[in-house]
XYZ file of C-alpha atoms in Angstrom:
430
model
C 32.277 1.594 35.965
C 29.527 2.254 38.514
C 31.359 5.376 39.641
C 31.626 6.546 36.037
C 27.876 6.087 35.588
C 27.186 7.990 38.799
C 29.344 10.916 37.687
C 27.776 10.894 34.219
C 24.244 10.924 35.638
C 25.250 13.703 38.005
C 26.578 15.733 35.080
C 23.322 15.327 33.188
C 21.259 16.081 36.287
C 23.143 19.321 36.923
C 21.651 20.749 33.708
C 18.225 19.170 33.555
C 16.669 21.545 31.033
C 19.568 21.346 28.597
C 19.760 17.571 28.906
C 15.984 17.271 28.549
C 15.930 19.314 25.346
C 18.719 17.193 23.865
C 16.843 14.017 24.770
C 13.707 15.523 23.230
C 15.558 16.128 19.962
C 16.695 12.518 19.843
C 13.222 11.311 20.766
C 11.708 13.243 17.854
C 14.343 11.862 15.482
C 13.877 8.232 16.539
C 10.091 8.542 16.655
C 10.020 10.114 13.188
C 12.029 7.273 11.675
C 9.691 4.650 13.130
C 6.473 6.490 12.229
C 7.459 7.436 8.677
C 8.754 3.959 7.844
C 5.507 2.586 9.304
C 3.507 4.926 7.059
C 5.440 3.769 4.000
C 5.038 0.131 5.022
C 1.333 0.676 5.657
C 0.920 2.301 2.251
C 2.626 -0.673 0.598
C 0.409 -3.113 2.504
C -2.714 -1.163 1.560
C -1.789 -1.228 -2.138
C -1.111 -4.981 -1.990
C -4.470 -5.566 -0.279
C -6.248 -3.438 -2.875
C -4.711 -5.425 -5.718
C -5.516 -8.715 -3.982
C -9.124 -7.578 -3.515
C -9.532 -7.367 -7.285
C -9.529 -11.142 -7.508
C -7.454 -14.296 -7.345
C -4.738 -15.010 -9.949
C -6.290 -12.424 -12.218
C -5.351 -11.252 -15.708
C -7.298 -8.276 -17.060
C -7.693 -7.721 -20.801
C -8.865 -4.375 -22.128
C -8.703 -2.603 -25.454
C -5.567 -0.659 -26.355
C -5.057 2.228 -28.787
C -3.914 1.555 -32.349
C -2.240 3.572 -35.109
C -5.541 4.939 -36.348
C -7.059 1.478 -36.665
C -7.339 1.727 -40.468
C -6.908 -1.997 -40.965
C -8.546 -3.237 -37.792
C -12.089 -4.469 -37.511
C -13.891 -2.057 -39.719
C -11.490 0.838 -39.307
C -12.288 1.658 -35.678
C -9.697 3.642 -33.779
C -9.206 0.789 -31.327
C -9.748 -2.945 -31.458
C -12.936 -3.948 -29.665
C -13.290 -6.934 -27.384
C -16.209 -9.260 -28.022
C -17.679 -12.348 -26.447
C -16.107 -14.300 -29.318
C -12.691 -13.256 -28.016
C -13.643 -14.526 -24.569
C -14.840 -17.834 -26.056
C -11.501 -18.221 -27.874
C -9.592 -17.855 -24.614
C -11.424 -20.841 -23.126
C -9.620 -23.204 -25.511
C -7.982 -25.669 -23.100
C -5.587 -26.876 -25.785
C -4.161 -23.421 -26.474
C -4.559 -22.124 -22.912
C -4.104 -25.024 -20.448
C -3.177 -22.647 -17.589
C -6.414 -20.659 -17.838
C -8.968 -21.640 -15.213
C -11.863 -19.389 -16.247
C -12.746 -16.557 -18.601
C -15.294 -13.858 -17.730
C -16.456 -11.336 -20.339
C -17.571 -8.134 -18.637
C -19.810 -5.315 -19.799
C -20.219 -2.164 -17.702
C -23.549 -0.371 -17.631
C -23.433 3.366 -16.992
C -26.010 5.669 -15.395
C -27.925 2.826 -13.782
C -30.830 3.600 -11.454
C -32.251 0.994 -9.079
C -35.757 1.469 -7.665
C -37.488 -0.508 -4.933
C -40.823 0.803 -3.732
C -40.364 4.524 -3.161
C -36.593 4.280 -2.754
C -34.240 5.058 -5.648
C -30.472 4.588 -5.734
C -27.692 4.861 -8.325
C -25.029 2.209 -7.670
C -21.394 3.102 -8.240
C -21.072 0.242 -10.699
C -23.286 -2.253 -12.455
C -21.796 -5.111 -14.488
C -22.970 -7.939 -16.648
C -20.885 -11.098 -16.743
C -20.913 -14.873 -16.387
C -20.910 -17.104 -13.256
C -17.105 -17.352 -13.298
C -16.991 -13.613 -12.473
C -17.698 -14.481 -8.828
C -14.572 -16.616 -8.511
C -12.401 -14.315 -10.620
C -13.231 -11.281 -8.517
C -13.210 -13.311 -5.290
C -16.770 -12.457 -4.247
C -18.530 -14.457 -1.572
C -22.249 -14.308 -0.835
C -23.798 -13.238 2.434
C -27.311 -14.191 1.286
C -28.840 -16.169 -1.574
C -26.893 -17.476 -4.565
C -25.094 -16.324 -7.695
C -26.655 -16.672 -11.130
C -25.865 -19.724 -13.251
C -24.811 -20.447 -16.837
C -28.451 -21.343 -17.535
C -29.449 -17.847 -16.402
C -26.980 -16.387 -18.897
C -28.272 -18.584 -21.747
C -31.903 -17.827 -20.897
C -31.308 -14.071 -20.559
C -32.726 -14.323 -17.032
C -33.342 -10.978 -15.406
C -31.825 -11.698 -12.039
C -29.322 -9.642 -10.075
C -26.856 -9.959 -7.213
C -26.546 -6.750 -5.202
C -23.927 -5.403 -2.796
C -24.315 -4.448 0.874
C -24.533 -0.760 -0.025
C -27.646 -1.291 -2.172
C -29.181 -3.420 0.576
C -28.699 -0.596 3.054
C -29.909 2.155 0.716
C -32.980 0.391 -0.741
C -33.966 -2.182 1.897
C -32.623 -0.498 5.057
C -30.490 -3.566 5.752
C -33.317 -6.131 5.408
C -32.834 -9.314 3.369
C -33.756 -8.477 -0.250
C -33.461 -11.987 -1.711
C -36.644 -12.823 -3.629
C -37.711 -9.203 -4.027
C -38.126 -7.511 -7.400
C -36.167 -4.341 -8.070
C -36.487 -2.077 -11.092
C -33.220 -1.389 -12.887
C -33.572 1.391 -15.444
C -37.270 0.581 -15.553
C -36.860 -3.180 -16.058
C -37.809 -5.683 -13.369
C -35.006 -7.857 -11.988
C -35.300 -10.446 -9.227
C -32.727 -10.179 -6.435
C -31.187 -13.634 -5.973
C -28.129 -12.839 -3.837
C -26.180 -10.342 -1.733
C -22.392 -10.152 -1.788
C -20.414 -10.208 1.434
C -18.715 -6.940 2.308
C -15.299 -6.367 0.697
C -14.894 -2.648 1.372
C -13.014 -0.329 -0.971
C -10.032 -1.215 -3.154
C -8.849 2.402 -3.105
C -10.611 3.515 -6.282
C -13.905 1.650 -6.159
C -16.348 0.676 -3.436
C -16.562 -3.097 -3.866
C -19.802 -3.147 -1.849
C -21.602 -0.662 -4.100
C -22.190 -2.961 -7.060
C -24.855 -4.824 -8.982
C -24.008 -7.986 -10.946
C -26.373 -9.533 -13.495
C -26.115 -12.060 -16.342
C -24.233 -10.628 -19.330
C -27.096 -11.279 -21.734
C -29.675 -9.587 -19.506
C -27.552 -6.465 -19.197
C -26.986 -6.367 -22.953
C -30.753 -6.838 -23.536
C -31.848 -4.012 -21.277
C -28.977 -1.546 -20.843
C -25.918 -1.688 -23.076
C -26.982 -3.369 -26.288
C -24.958 -6.009 -28.109
C -21.523 -5.601 -29.634
C -18.285 -4.900 -27.819
C -17.651 -5.710 -24.182
C -15.740 -3.628 -21.648
C -13.060 -6.155 -20.712
C -12.269 -9.803 -20.161
C -11.178 -11.221 -16.815
C -9.012 -14.319 -17.059
C -8.297 -16.382 -13.963
C -5.141 -18.478 -14.018
C -5.194 -21.976 -12.550
C -2.753 -20.882 -9.826
C -0.557 -17.986 -8.827
C 2.496 -19.772 -10.211
C 0.727 -20.182 -13.552
C -0.052 -16.472 -13.987
C 2.881 -15.751 -16.309
C 2.224 -18.856 -18.401
C -1.473 -18.022 -18.647
C -0.628 -14.486 -19.706
C 1.617 -15.779 -22.494
C -1.115 -18.139 -23.698
C -3.725 -15.377 -23.641
C -1.434 -13.002 -25.522
C -0.722 -15.614 -28.218
C -4.435 -16.243 -28.750
C -5.202 -12.527 -28.955
C -2.401 -12.075 -31.465
C -4.005 -14.742 -33.640
C -7.349 -12.940 -33.401
C -5.721 -9.647 -34.396
C -2.583 -10.655 -36.366
C -1.776 -7.121 -37.523
C -0.957 -6.052 -33.999
C 0.765 -7.478 -30.961
C -0.613 -7.447 -27.459
C 1.411 -5.716 -24.817
C 1.846 -6.642 -21.208
C 0.832 -3.809 -18.929
C 3.057 -3.037 -15.968
C 1.347 -0.166 -14.218
C -2.038 0.310 -12.596
C -4.791 2.527 -13.883
C -8.262 2.417 -15.370
C -8.838 -0.404 -17.785
C -11.370 1.546 -19.803
C -13.237 4.820 -19.549
C -16.384 3.108 -18.356
C -14.923 0.453 -16.075
C -15.526 0.668 -12.360
C -15.995 -2.315 -10.066
C -15.536 -4.773 -12.903
C -12.034 -3.514 -13.456
C -11.185 -2.105 -10.030
C -7.651 -1.257 -10.939
C -6.351 -2.489 -14.258
C -2.971 -1.780 -15.748
C -1.926 0.643 -18.448
C 0.915 -0.173 -20.804
C 4.335 0.997 -19.708
C 5.647 0.910 -23.265
C 4.901 3.024 -26.334
C 3.509 0.035 -28.233
C 0.288 0.728 -30.130
C -1.213 -2.668 -29.460
C -4.697 -4.027 -29.983
C -5.056 -5.218 -26.399
C -3.617 -4.463 -22.989
C -3.035 -7.561 -20.865
C -2.525 -6.802 -17.172
C -0.937 -9.499 -15.040
C -1.913 -9.121 -11.387
C 1.583 -10.090 -10.225
C 3.181 -7.550 -12.574
C 0.994 -4.788 -11.201
C 1.770 -5.872 -7.636
C 5.521 -5.979 -8.317
C 5.467 -2.494 -9.840
C 3.435 -1.120 -6.931
C 5.722 -2.796 -4.395
C 8.815 -1.313 -6.034
C 7.265 2.159 -5.959
C 6.258 1.730 -2.318
C 9.799 0.668 -1.365
C 11.206 3.818 -2.941
C 8.594 5.874 -1.103
C 9.375 4.167 2.227
C 13.122 4.638 1.747
C 12.618 8.320 0.986
C 10.513 8.788 4.115
C 13.164 7.017 6.208
C 15.914 9.236 4.804
C 13.914 12.370 5.558
C 13.407 11.186 9.137
C 17.119 10.370 9.430
C 17.901 14.053 8.902
C 16.194 14.841 12.203
C 18.403 12.230 13.873
C 21.457 13.937 12.410
C 20.300 17.286 13.760
C 19.720 15.673 17.162
C 23.276 14.264 17.022
C 24.632 17.752 16.465
C 22.663 18.782 19.548
C 24.390 16.025 21.553
C 27.773 17.280 20.400
C 26.817 20.832 21.330
C 25.712 19.948 24.847
C 28.850 17.889 25.422
C 31.149 20.709 24.253
C 29.384 23.118 26.582
C 29.622 20.574 29.385
C 33.380 20.150 28.825
C 33.884 23.921 28.963
C 31.820 24.340 32.136
C 33.600 21.476 33.906
C 37.163 22.344 32.957
C 38.228 22.833 36.587
C 36.578 19.516 37.535
C 38.593 17.818 34.806
C 41.782 19.451 36.101
C 41.120 18.318 39.666
C 40.376 14.744 38.588
C 43.590 14.614 36.584
C 45.558 16.122 39.460
C 44.414 13.353 41.808
C 45.404 10.627 39.364
C 42.610 10.235 36.783
C 43.993 8.921 33.529
C 43.216 10.345 30.103
C 41.111 7.291 29.292
C 39.070 7.808 32.489
C 38.139 11.346 31.465
C 37.324 10.297 27.926
C 35.135 7.395 29.057
C 33.273 9.656 31.462
C 32.133 12.066 28.757
C 31.449 9.329 26.215
C 29.225 7.606 28.795
C 27.347 10.877 29.310
C 26.748 11.224 25.569
C 25.630 7.604 25.241
C 23.279 7.959 28.234
C 21.623 10.954 26.557
C 21.269 8.882 23.388
C 19.880 5.897 25.298
C 17.240 8.002 27.029
C 16.382 9.728 23.764
C 16.281 6.412 21.900
C 14.025 4.689 24.427
C 11.551 7.573 24.618
C 11.695 7.861 20.818
C 10.822 4.186 20.378
C 7.874 4.600 22.732
C 6.720 7.735 20.885
C 7.126 6.041 17.502
C 5.175 2.929 18.511
C 2.370 5.031 20.006
C 2.290 7.370 17.004
C 2.029 4.424 14.623
C -1.272 3.386 16.195
C -3.100 6.287 14.535
C -4.125 6.729 10.903
C -1.846 9.263 9.200
C -2.853 11.010 5.946
C -5.442 8.302 5.354
C -2.885 5.506 5.768
C -2.951 2.961 8.590
C 0.743 2.616 9.623
C 2.188 -0.874 9.856
C 5.219 -1.033 12.150
C 8.247 -2.666 10.605
C 10.174 -4.344 13.464
C 13.495 -3.564 11.803
C 12.718 0.171 11.997
C 12.658 0.043 15.822
C 16.096 -1.553 16.055
C 17.405 0.644 13.250
C 16.230 3.886 14.836
C 17.357 2.957 18.342
C 20.745 1.711 17.146
C 21.232 4.854 15.062
C 20.456 7.021 18.099
C 23.090 5.251 20.221
C 25.651 5.461 17.412
C 24.866 9.146 16.951
C 25.559 9.747 20.646
C 28.777 7.749 20.483
C 29.969 9.480 17.313
C 29.114 13.040 18.291
C 30.239 12.523 21.871
C 33.705 11.281 20.933
C 35.142 14.656 19.905
C 34.091 16.529 23.079
C 35.324 13.588 25.192
C 38.666 13.583 23.390
C 38.949 17.319 23.870
C 38.315 16.953 27.595
C 40.828 14.107 27.911
C 43.515 16.119 26.116
C 43.459 18.979 28.648
C 46.601 19.545 30.694
C 45.894 19.524 34.453
C 47.633 22.842 35.174
C 45.783 24.711 32.426
C 42.498 23.154 33.490
C 43.023 24.226 37.145
C 43.779 27.809 36.074
C 40.544 28.008 34.012
C 38.012 30.506 35.346
């Protein structure tokens, strides 16, 4: 076996450039499989993180279109959500799996002024204290507003790190008074940084009591959406069913649909909604109820298809590299015809010749596979098309194993052809 390896290495070394180019082709194929699967895996992880950043065990309720709305709440074209709807969802008898309910109103075109500095936050919402838990916000400074603040229409606000940087140059703003659309609000807290969820900068937000926002910015009436937090992740589906039943009772002429895709919850929603779901059916329902797990499952399924497609595209390059292995081995057999004849004349068996050329093909594949794994792992350390790749361990073994099998498969025919040569004809070859 050692002699066979020595001969095989000698054969590859006799044509360094040709062997090197074949190894390069395999390296590109293996590296591409690893990198592209890592990109798909990274994209899936990013989507999951974005959905998780929206909150814990979250169900989002937004208004849905109706058939003209002729018989719904005054003939409006869509059923409006109100704080009364949110109050109804807090019924522990009808909704035992609901932990908290947060009505949300989004204020548009908000301007914040402190001293001579002016800034327009990406989003400004009014809600209740449970909004903090539902959206999984933690505080870096100060405190969140209370239920008493909501009842008393207190003009207090919790700001994000972006506002702190833009208006206070990073200094602690707690206790300061900031003007919001000309109205004075006291800063009582600063949220800890959450980054972006892909569509919204979670750090560029202002959060104030619902009543204060309605007093000074949006007026009273409908609200943008309702955030419902289930008691646990396992209770999400049960909580969704309970919420849907209650909403159906509030609007008996229509049935609420369960959304299964991600999108904007309403035209004005930003950080309060992050990424809500749009209905996957053609139902003209009064409300859209988006289950966080349903959205995650749909996104995961899409990401798996995307990752599989990327892997299949990369596999084509491995196939092309395998054809290159076959080509180099056929050329090698032709060039070494006399060598084959001499070896057979001195007693080499057919199996010896076949093993020799198969070993050469596998060695090329091994070298290409190892360098490809190294290239793939290194390439996956860099952000690609805005996605941070996440290496899937199975992709390394898959790509390397495929490279070796490609060498074995495409090297078998040339090896068999060499083994089948008759010694006399091989010795006569010029």
